[in-house]
Coordinates of C-alpha atoms and ligand atoms in Angstrom, one line a residue:
M374 CA 0.0 0.0 0.0
A375 CA 2.7 2.4 1.1
A376 CA 4.8 1.4 -1.9
Q377 CA 1.9 2.2 -4.2
E378 CA 1.5 5.6 -2.7
V379 CA 5.1 6.4 -3.3
K380 CA 4.7 5.1 -6.9
K381 CA 1.7 7.3 -7.5
R382 CA 3.4 10.5 -6.3
G383 CA 6.9 9.5 -7.5
F384 CA 8.8 9.8 -10.7
M385 CA 6.6 10.2 -13.8
S386 CA 3.5 9.3 -11.8
W387 CA 1.3 10.4 -14.7
Y388 CA 2.8 7.5 -16.7
F389 CA 3.5 4.8 -14.1
G390 CA 0.2 5.6 -12.3
T391 CA -2.0 4.9 -15.4
N392 CA -3.3 1.4 -16.0
L393 CA -0.8 -0.6 -18.1
L394 CA -3.5 -2.0 -20.6
L395 CA -4.8 1.5 -21.2
R396 CA -1.2 2.7 -21.9
I397 CA -0.5 -0.1 -24.3
L398 CA -3.8 0.3 -26.2
L399 CA -3.1 4.0 -26.5
G400 CA 0.3 3.2 -27.9
L401 CA -1.2 0.7 -30.4
G402 CA -4.0 3.1 -31.5
L403 CA -1.7 6.1 -31.9
G404 CA 0.9 4.0 -33.7
A405 CA -1.7 2.8 -36.3
V406 CA -2.9 6.4 -36.8
V407 CA 0.6 7.9 -37.2
G408 CA 1.7 4.9 -39.4
L409 CA -1.2 5.4 -41.8
F410 CA -0.6 9.1 -42.0
L411 CA 3.1 8.4 -42.8
A412 CA 2.1 5.8 -45.4
H413 CA 0.3 8.7 -47.2
S414 CA 3.1 11.2 -46.6
P415 CA 6.2 9.3 -47.6
E416 CA 8.3 12.5 -47.3
Y417 CA 7.9 12.3 -43.5
A418 CA 8.1 8.5 -43.2
G419 CA 11.8 8.1 -43.7
G420 CA 12.7 10.7 -41.0
F421 CA 10.2 9.2 -38.6
I422 CA 11.5 5.7 -39.0
T423 CA 15.1 6.9 -38.7
Y424 CA 14.5 8.8 -35.5
T425 CA 12.1 6.4 -33.8
K426 CA 13.3 3.0 -34.9
F427 CA 15.6 3.0 -31.9
F428 CA 12.7 3.0 -29.4
G429 CA 11.0 0.0 -31.1
D430 CA 14.2 -1.9 -31.4
L431 CA 15.0 -1.2 -27.8
F432 CA 11.7 -2.9 -26.7
V433 CA 12.4 -6.0 -28.8
R434 CA 16.0 -6.2 -27.6
L435 CA 14.9 -5.8 -23.9
L436 CA 12.6 -8.8 -24.4
R437 CA 15.1 -10.8 -26.3
M438 CA 17.7 -10.1 -23.6
I439 CA 15.8 -12.2 -21.1
V440 CA 14.7 -15.0 -23.5
V441 CA 17.7 -17.3 -23.3
P442 CA 18.0 -17.1 -19.5
V443 CA 14.3 -17.5 -19.0
I444 CA 14.1 -20.6 -21.3
F445 CA 17.2 -22.1 -19.7
F446 CA 16.4 -21.6 -16.1
S447 CA 12.6 -22.0 -16.2
L448 CA 12.9 -25.3 -18.2
I449 CA 15.4 -26.7 -15.7
T450 CA 13.2 -25.6 -12.8
G451 CA 10.1 -27.0 -14.5
A452 CA 11.6 -30.3 -15.4
A453 CA 13.3 -30.7 -12.1
S454 CA 10.3 -29.7 -10.0
I455 CA 8.2 -32.7 -10.9
T456 CA 9.2 -36.3 -10.9
P457 CA 10.2 -38.0 -14.2
H458 CA 7.0 -39.9 -14.0
Q459 CA 4.9 -36.8 -13.8
L460 CA 6.9 -35.0 -16.5
G461 CA 6.1 -37.9 -18.9
R462 CA 2.4 -37.7 -18.2
V463 CA 2.1 -33.9 -18.4
G464 CA 4.4 -33.9 -21.5
V465 CA 2.2 -36.4 -23.4
K466 CA -0.9 -34.4 -22.5
I467 CA 0.6 -31.1 -23.7
M468 CA 2.1 -32.5 -26.9
G469 CA -1.3 -34.2 -27.6
Y470 CA -3.0 -30.8 -27.2
Y471 CA -0.5 -29.0 -29.4
L472 CA -0.9 -31.5 -32.3
A473 CA -4.7 -31.7 -32.1
T474 CA -5.2 -28.0 -32.0
T475 CA -2.7 -27.4 -34.9
A476 CA -4.5 -30.0 -37.0
V477 CA -7.9 -28.3 -36.3
A478 CA -6.3 -24.9 -37.2
V479 CA -5.2 -26.3 -40.6
C480 CA -8.7 -27.7 -41.2
I481 CA -10.3 -24.3 -40.5
A482 CA -7.8 -22.7 -42.9
L483 CA -8.6 -25.3 -45.6
I484 CA -12.3 -24.8 -45.3
L485 CA -11.9 -21.0 -45.6
G486 CA -9.5 -21.4 -48.5
V487 CA -11.7 -23.8 -50.4
V488 CA -14.9 -21.7 -49.8
F489 CA -13.5 -18.2 -50.5
Q490 CA -10.7 -19.1 -53.0
P491 CA -8.3 -16.3 -52.3
G492 CA -6.2 -15.1 -55.2
A493 CA -8.5 -16.7 -57.8
G494 CA -8.3 -14.8 -61.1
L495 CA -5.3 -12.8 -60.1
G496 CA -3.4 -14.3 -63.1
I497 CA 0.2 -13.8 -62.0
S498 CA 2.8 -14.5 -64.6
G499 CA 6.5 -15.0 -64.3
D500 CA 7.3 -11.4 -65.2
A501 CA 7.4 -10.0 -61.7
A502 CA 9.5 -12.9 -60.5
A503 CA 12.7 -10.9 -60.1
Q504 CA 11.3 -9.6 -56.8
A505 CA 11.0 -13.0 -55.3
K506 CA 13.4 -14.0 -52.6
V507 CA 14.5 -17.6 -52.9
A508 CA 15.7 -19.4 -49.8
T509 CA 16.7 -23.0 -49.3
M510 CA 15.3 -25.4 -46.7
P511 CA 17.7 -27.8 -45.0
P512 CA 16.5 -31.5 -45.3
L513 CA 14.3 -32.7 -42.5
S514 CA 16.9 -35.1 -41.1
Q515 CA 19.3 -32.1 -40.6
V516 CA 16.5 -30.1 -38.8
I517 CA 16.0 -33.0 -36.4
L518 CA 19.7 -33.5 -35.8
A519 CA 20.2 -29.8 -35.1
I520 CA 18.0 -30.1 -32.1
V521 CA 20.7 -32.0 -30.3
P522 CA 23.5 -29.6 -29.4
T523 CA 27.0 -30.7 -29.9
N524 CA 28.1 -27.9 -27.5
P525 CA 25.3 -26.6 -25.2
A526 CA 27.4 -23.5 -24.3
E527 CA 27.6 -22.6 -27.9
S528 CA 23.8 -23.0 -28.3
L529 CA 23.3 -20.8 -25.3
T530 CA 25.5 -18.0 -26.6
K531 CA 24.1 -18.2 -30.1
G532 CA 20.5 -18.3 -28.7
D533 CA 19.6 -21.5 -30.7
V534 CA 16.2 -22.2 -29.0
L535 CA 15.6 -25.8 -29.9
P536 CA 19.0 -27.1 -28.7
I537 CA 18.6 -25.0 -25.5
I538 CA 15.2 -26.5 -24.9
F539 CA 16.6 -30.0 -25.5
F540 CA 19.5 -29.5 -23.2
S541 CA 17.6 -27.8 -20.4
L542 CA 15.0 -30.5 -20.3
I543 CA 17.6 -33.2 -20.1
F544 CA 19.5 -31.3 -17.4
G545 CA 16.3 -30.7 -15.4
I546 CA 15.3 -34.4 -15.6
A547 CA 18.7 -35.4 -14.4
L548 CA 18.5 -32.9 -11.6
S549 CA 15.1 -34.2 -10.6
V550 CA 16.5 -37.8 -10.4
L551 CA 19.5 -36.5 -8.3
R552 CA 17.1 -34.8 -5.9
D553 CA 15.6 -38.2 -5.3
S554 CA 19.0 -39.8 -4.8
K555 CA 19.7 -42.2 -1.9
N556 CA 23.1 -40.4 -1.4
E557 CA 22.0 -37.7 1.0
A558 CA 24.8 -35.3 0.3
L559 CA 24.1 -35.5 -3.4
A560 CA 20.4 -35.0 -2.9
K561 CA 21.0 -32.0 -0.7
N562 CA 23.4 -30.4 -3.3
A563 CA 21.0 -31.1 -6.1
T564 CA 18.2 -29.4 -4.1
R565 CA 20.5 -26.4 -3.6
L566 CA 21.2 -26.2 -7.3
F567 CA 17.5 -26.5 -8.0
D568 CA 16.8 -23.6 -5.6
I569 CA 19.4 -21.4 -7.3
C570 CA 17.9 -22.1 -10.7
S571 CA 14.5 -21.4 -9.5
T572 CA 15.7 -18.1 -7.9
V573 CA 17.3 -17.1 -11.2
A574 CA 14.1 -17.8 -13.0
E575 CA 12.2 -15.7 -10.4
T576 CA 14.7 -12.8 -11.0
M577 CA 14.0 -13.0 -14.7
Y578 CA 10.3 -12.6 -14.2
K579 CA 10.9 -9.5 -12.0
I580 CA 12.9 -8.0 -14.9
V581 CA 10.0 -8.8 -17.3
G582 CA 7.7 -6.7 -15.1
G583 CA 10.0 -3.8 -15.5
V584 CA 10.4 -4.2 -19.2
M585 CA 6.6 -4.1 -19.6
E586 CA 6.5 -0.6 -18.1
Y587 CA 8.3 0.4 -21.3
A588 CA 5.9 -1.5 -23.6
P589 CA 3.6 1.4 -24.5
V590 CA 6.4 3.3 -26.1
G591 CA 7.8 0.3 -27.9
V592 CA 4.3 -0.7 -29.1
F593 CA 3.7 2.8 -30.5
V594 CA 6.9 2.8 -32.5
L595 CA 6.7 -0.8 -33.8
I596 CA 3.1 -0.4 -35.0
A597 CA 3.7 3.0 -36.6
V598 CA 6.7 1.7 -38.5
V599 CA 4.8 -1.4 -39.8
F600 CA 1.8 0.7 -40.9
A601 CA 4.1 3.3 -42.5
Q602 CA 5.9 0.7 -44.5
Q603 CA 3.1 -1.7 -45.4
G604 CA 0.1 0.6 -45.5
P605 CA -0.3 1.4 -49.2
K606 CA 0.6 -2.1 -50.4
V607 CA -2.3 -3.6 -48.6
I608 CA -4.7 -3.5 -51.5
G609 CA -7.1 -5.7 -53.4
P610 CA -6.4 -9.4 -53.3
L611 CA -3.8 -8.9 -50.6
V612 CA -6.4 -7.2 -48.4
F613 CA -8.6 -10.2 -49.0
V614 CA -6.0 -12.9 -48.2
T615 CA -5.1 -10.9 -45.1
L616 CA -8.7 -10.7 -44.0
L617 CA -9.2 -14.4 -44.6
C618 CA -6.1 -15.2 -42.5
Y619 CA -7.5 -13.0 -39.7
I620 CA -10.9 -14.6 -40.0
G621 CA -9.2 -18.0 -39.6
F622 CA -7.3 -16.7 -36.6
V623 CA -10.4 -15.4 -34.9
V624 CA -12.5 -18.6 -35.7
H625 CA -9.7 -20.7 -34.2
V626 CA -9.6 -18.6 -31.0
V627 CA -13.3 -18.5 -30.6
V628 CA -14.3 -22.0 -31.8
T629 CA -11.3 -24.2 -30.9
Y630 CA -9.9 -22.4 -27.9
G631 CA -13.3 -21.3 -26.6
G632 CA -14.5 -24.9 -27.1
V633 CA -11.5 -26.5 -25.4
L634 CA -11.8 -24.1 -22.4
T635 CA -15.5 -24.7 -22.1
L636 CA -14.9 -28.4 -22.3
F637 CA -12.7 -28.1 -19.3
G638 CA -15.2 -26.0 -17.4
L639 CA -13.2 -22.7 -17.8
S640 CA -14.6 -19.3 -18.8
F641 CA -13.4 -18.1 -22.2
V642 CA -14.0 -14.5 -21.3
K643 CA -12.0 -14.8 -18.1
F644 CA -9.2 -16.5 -20.1
L645 CA -9.1 -13.6 -22.6
R646 CA -9.0 -11.1 -19.7
G647 CA -6.1 -12.8 -18.1
A648 CA -4.2 -13.5 -21.3
W649 CA -4.4 -10.1 -23.1
E650 CA -0.9 -8.9 -22.1
A651 CA 0.8 -11.9 -23.7
S652 CA -1.4 -12.0 -26.8
L653 CA -0.9 -8.3 -27.4
T654 CA 2.9 -8.5 -26.9
A655 CA 3.0 -11.3 -29.4
F656 CA 1.0 -9.2 -31.8
V657 CA 3.4 -6.3 -31.7
T658 CA 6.7 -8.2 -31.4
R659 CA 5.8 -10.9 -34.0
S660 CA 7.9 -13.3 -32.0
S661 CA 6.7 -16.1 -29.7
N662 CA 10.2 -16.3 -28.2
A663 CA 10.3 -12.7 -27.4
T664 CA 6.9 -12.9 -25.8
L665 CA 7.8 -15.9 -23.7
P666 CA 8.7 -14.0 -20.5
I667 CA 5.3 -12.3 -20.6
S668 CA 3.5 -15.6 -21.4
L669 CA 5.1 -17.2 -18.4
R670 CA 4.2 -14.4 -16.0
V671 CA 0.6 -14.0 -17.0
T672 CA -0.1 -17.7 -17.2
E673 CA 1.0 -18.0 -13.6
E674 CA -0.1 -14.7 -12.1
E675 CA -3.3 -14.0 -14.0
L676 CA -4.5 -17.5 -15.1
G677 CA -3.3 -19.5 -12.0
A678 CA -1.3 -22.2 -13.8
P679 CA 1.5 -23.7 -11.6
R680 CA 5.1 -23.1 -12.5
S681 CA 5.7 -26.9 -12.7
I682 CA 3.6 -26.9 -15.8
T683 CA 4.1 -23.4 -17.4
S684 CA 7.9 -23.5 -17.1
F685 CA 8.2 -26.4 -19.5
S686 CA 5.0 -26.3 -21.5
L687 CA 5.3 -22.6 -22.5
P688 CA 8.9 -22.6 -23.8
I689 CA 8.2 -25.8 -25.8
G690 CA 4.9 -24.3 -27.0
A691 CA 6.7 -21.1 -28.1
T692 CA 8.8 -23.2 -30.3
V693 CA 6.6 -26.0 -31.6
N694 CA 3.0 -25.0 -31.1
M695 CA 2.2 -22.5 -33.9
D696 CA -1.5 -22.7 -34.8
G697 CA -1.4 -19.2 -36.3
T698 CA 1.5 -20.1 -38.6
A699 CA -0.4 -23.3 -39.7
V700 CA -3.5 -21.2 -40.6
Y701 CA -1.3 -18.7 -42.5
L702 CA 0.6 -21.5 -44.4
A703 CA -2.5 -23.3 -45.6
I704 CA -4.5 -20.1 -46.6
C705 CA -1.5 -18.5 -48.4
A706 CA -0.6 -21.7 -50.2
I707 CA -4.1 -21.8 -51.6
F708 CA -3.8 -18.1 -52.5
I709 CA -0.6 -18.7 -54.4
G710 CA -2.0 -21.7 -56.2
N711 CA -5.0 -19.7 -57.3
A712 CA -2.9 -16.6 -58.1
V713 CA -0.7 -18.5 -60.6
G714 CA -3.7 -20.3 -62.2
A715 CA -2.9 -23.7 -60.6
P716 CA -5.5 -24.2 -57.9
L717 CA -4.7 -27.1 -55.5
G718 CA -6.5 -30.4 -56.1
F719 CA -7.7 -32.9 -53.6
E720 CA -4.4 -34.7 -53.2
Q721 CA -2.5 -31.5 -52.8
M722 CA -4.9 -30.4 -50.1
V723 CA -4.2 -33.6 -48.2
T724 CA -0.5 -33.0 -48.5
L725 CA -1.1 -29.4 -47.5
T726 CA -2.8 -30.5 -44.3
L727 CA 0.2 -32.6 -43.2
I728 CA 2.9 -30.4 -44.4
S729 CA 1.4 -27.2 -42.9
T730 CA 1.2 -28.9 -39.5
L731 CA 4.9 -30.1 -39.8
A732 CA 6.1 -26.7 -41.1
S733 CA 4.4 -24.9 -38.3
I734 CA 6.1 -27.2 -35.8
G735 CA 9.4 -26.5 -37.5
A736 CA 9.0 -22.7 -37.6
A737 CA 11.1 -20.9 -35.1
G738 CA 9.3 -18.4 -32.8
V739 CA 10.9 -15.4 -34.4
P740 CA 9.5 -12.7 -36.8
G741 CA 9.1 -14.0 -40.4
A742 CA 9.9 -17.7 -39.7
G743 CA 6.6 -18.8 -41.1
A744 CA 7.4 -17.1 -44.4
I745 CA 10.5 -19.3 -44.8
M746 CA 8.5 -22.4 -43.9
M747 CA 6.1 -21.4 -46.7
L748 CA 8.9 -22.4 -49.1
M749 CA 8.8 -25.9 -47.7
V750 CA 5.0 -26.0 -48.0
L751 CA 5.0 -24.8 -51.6
E752 CA 7.6 -27.4 -52.5
G753 CA 5.5 -30.1 -50.8
V754 CA 2.3 -29.2 -52.9
G755 CA 4.3 -29.2 -56.1
L756 CA 4.6 -25.4 -56.5
P757 CA 8.3 -24.9 -56.0
V758 CA 9.6 -21.3 -55.7
Q759 CA 12.0 -21.0 -58.5
A760 CA 13.6 -17.8 -59.7
G761 CA 11.6 -16.2 -62.5
S762 CA 8.5 -18.4 -62.0
A763 CA 5.0 -17.2 -61.4
V764 CA 5.0 -19.0 -58.1
A765 CA 8.0 -16.9 -57.0
A766 CA 6.1 -13.7 -58.0
A767 CA 3.1 -14.7 -56.0
Y768 CA 5.3 -15.7 -53.1
A769 CA 6.9 -12.2 -53.3
L770 CA 3.5 -10.6 -53.0
I771 CA 2.8 -12.5 -49.8
L772 CA 6.2 -11.7 -48.5
G773 CA 5.5 -8.0 -49.0
I774 CA 2.7 -8.1 -46.4
D775 CA 4.3 -10.6 -44.1
A776 CA 4.6 -8.2 -41.2
L777 CA 0.8 -7.8 -41.1
L778 CA 0.2 -11.5 -41.3
D779 CA 2.9 -12.3 -38.8
M780 CA 1.3 -10.1 -36.2
G781 CA -1.9 -12.1 -36.2
R782 CA -0.4 -15.5 -36.5
T783 CA 2.1 -14.9 -33.7
C784 CA -0.8 -13.6 -31.5
L785 CA -2.6 -16.9 -32.2
N786 CA 0.5 -19.0 -31.6
V787 CA 1.0 -17.5 -28.2
T788 CA -2.7 -17.6 -27.2
G789 CA -2.7 -21.3 -28.0
D790 CA 0.2 -22.0 -25.8
L791 CA -1.6 -20.3 -22.9
V792 CA -4.7 -22.3 -23.4
G793 CA -2.6 -25.5 -23.4
A794 CA -0.9 -24.6 -20.2
V795 CA -4.2 -23.8 -18.5
V796 CA -6.2 -26.8 -19.6
V797 CA -3.4 -29.3 -18.8
S798 CA -3.1 -27.6 -15.4
K799 CA -6.9 -28.0 -14.9
N800 CA -6.7 -31.6 -16.0
E801 CA -3.8 -32.2 -13.5
K802 CA -5.9 -30.5 -10.8
T803 CA -3.2 -27.9 -10.2
L804 CA -5.0 -24.8 -11.6
D805 CA -5.6 -22.1 -9.0
M806 CA -9.3 -21.8 -9.4
S807 CA -9.5 -18.6 -7.3
K808 CA -8.3 -16.8 -10.5
W809 CA -11.4 -18.0 -12.4
Ligands
LIG2013 N1 6.6 -15.0 -35.9 C1 6.0 -16.3 -35.5 C2 6.2 -16.6 -34.1 O1 7.1 -16.1 -33.5 C3 6.5 -17.4 -36.3 C4 6.1 -17.2 -37.8 O2 6.7 -16.4 -38.4 O3 5.1 -17.8 -38.2 O4 5.4 -17.2 -33.4

């Protein structure tokens, strides 16, 4: 109480004393208005971006700063805080949830794509193909092998998320076994190490709280820059495909997540009220990884899920559970097929279902990762992106508006992770029901 009083009357009380959601929404609204103005007045846009980019980058960097330590220490704490037996059971449940919801997301996208046929009649030819960016996908076996770090310290310094997750999980499981050891001295030291890891994780969450106080400024700049750069390009068929993706995102949130929550006897509205901070951060940062610290905090503090579940389900979810990316991949692949006059047939649709699910799992939780995965999807449905081809031109069109699509899909990706953590906690009877 006394601390709050001091906060109210202290440094920049007009800012820190105002509700955080209100401040963030103000930043979002103002950013959109300023960005749209700049899109129509390109003479000011360059200067604005040059002088304000710093503040947006600062926000993303502050979030990124805590990502590796948060993943590392919270995964160790998570894996070590439950017995190996429990970890197996909860792990199977959460992975089952991730796969099932992603498959449903792809189905929703396919239905929307088949009914509304985005890109039909666009008639793109190979002429504009020079703008296409061609990237290469490593083979699947390489992707899987890369999950196992040859040098965990190198993965930590480079910030390679999948190897870090793999190593932290193994480390945590080993620590959990040692805490149970018959050798008392060993068990005591293992518990000490566990306490240290859990305190470091706790310290990270404190830092997250501080970083969020800066969020309104970061949000304003990030949104203004995206709108300034993308605004005029969002026209015609691209508006349509963007709208269709967003309809897919909303349908998945309301029908799938709403349905799953209701099935578990939890209020959808209360969930949204508790989850907004993480969903909104995902929307503006376009990165599940960068949002992870916020996801962890709100799932525990606002939604009442225990750390034993959040600290390992959310880092894994931020990397492999990407329902928004799956929706985007399926709808945009249909768009590209239609746009080049080669609509996908039944067999290609079946392949699309499978490959969109896998590609979404493989996409990293960083901005634009889904657009790279799109190359794998297009290859899989027989529409390879080759320099100079019509497919490459259509792909370039989608790349042009990727930032807008990325905002929505990342928001869905993160929201899905939160739902997973909450329902598995409920199922494990560890959810703090006083928050509901
Ligand atoms: N940006 C997305 C995420 O971080 C991944 C993607 O590009 O689809 O969740």
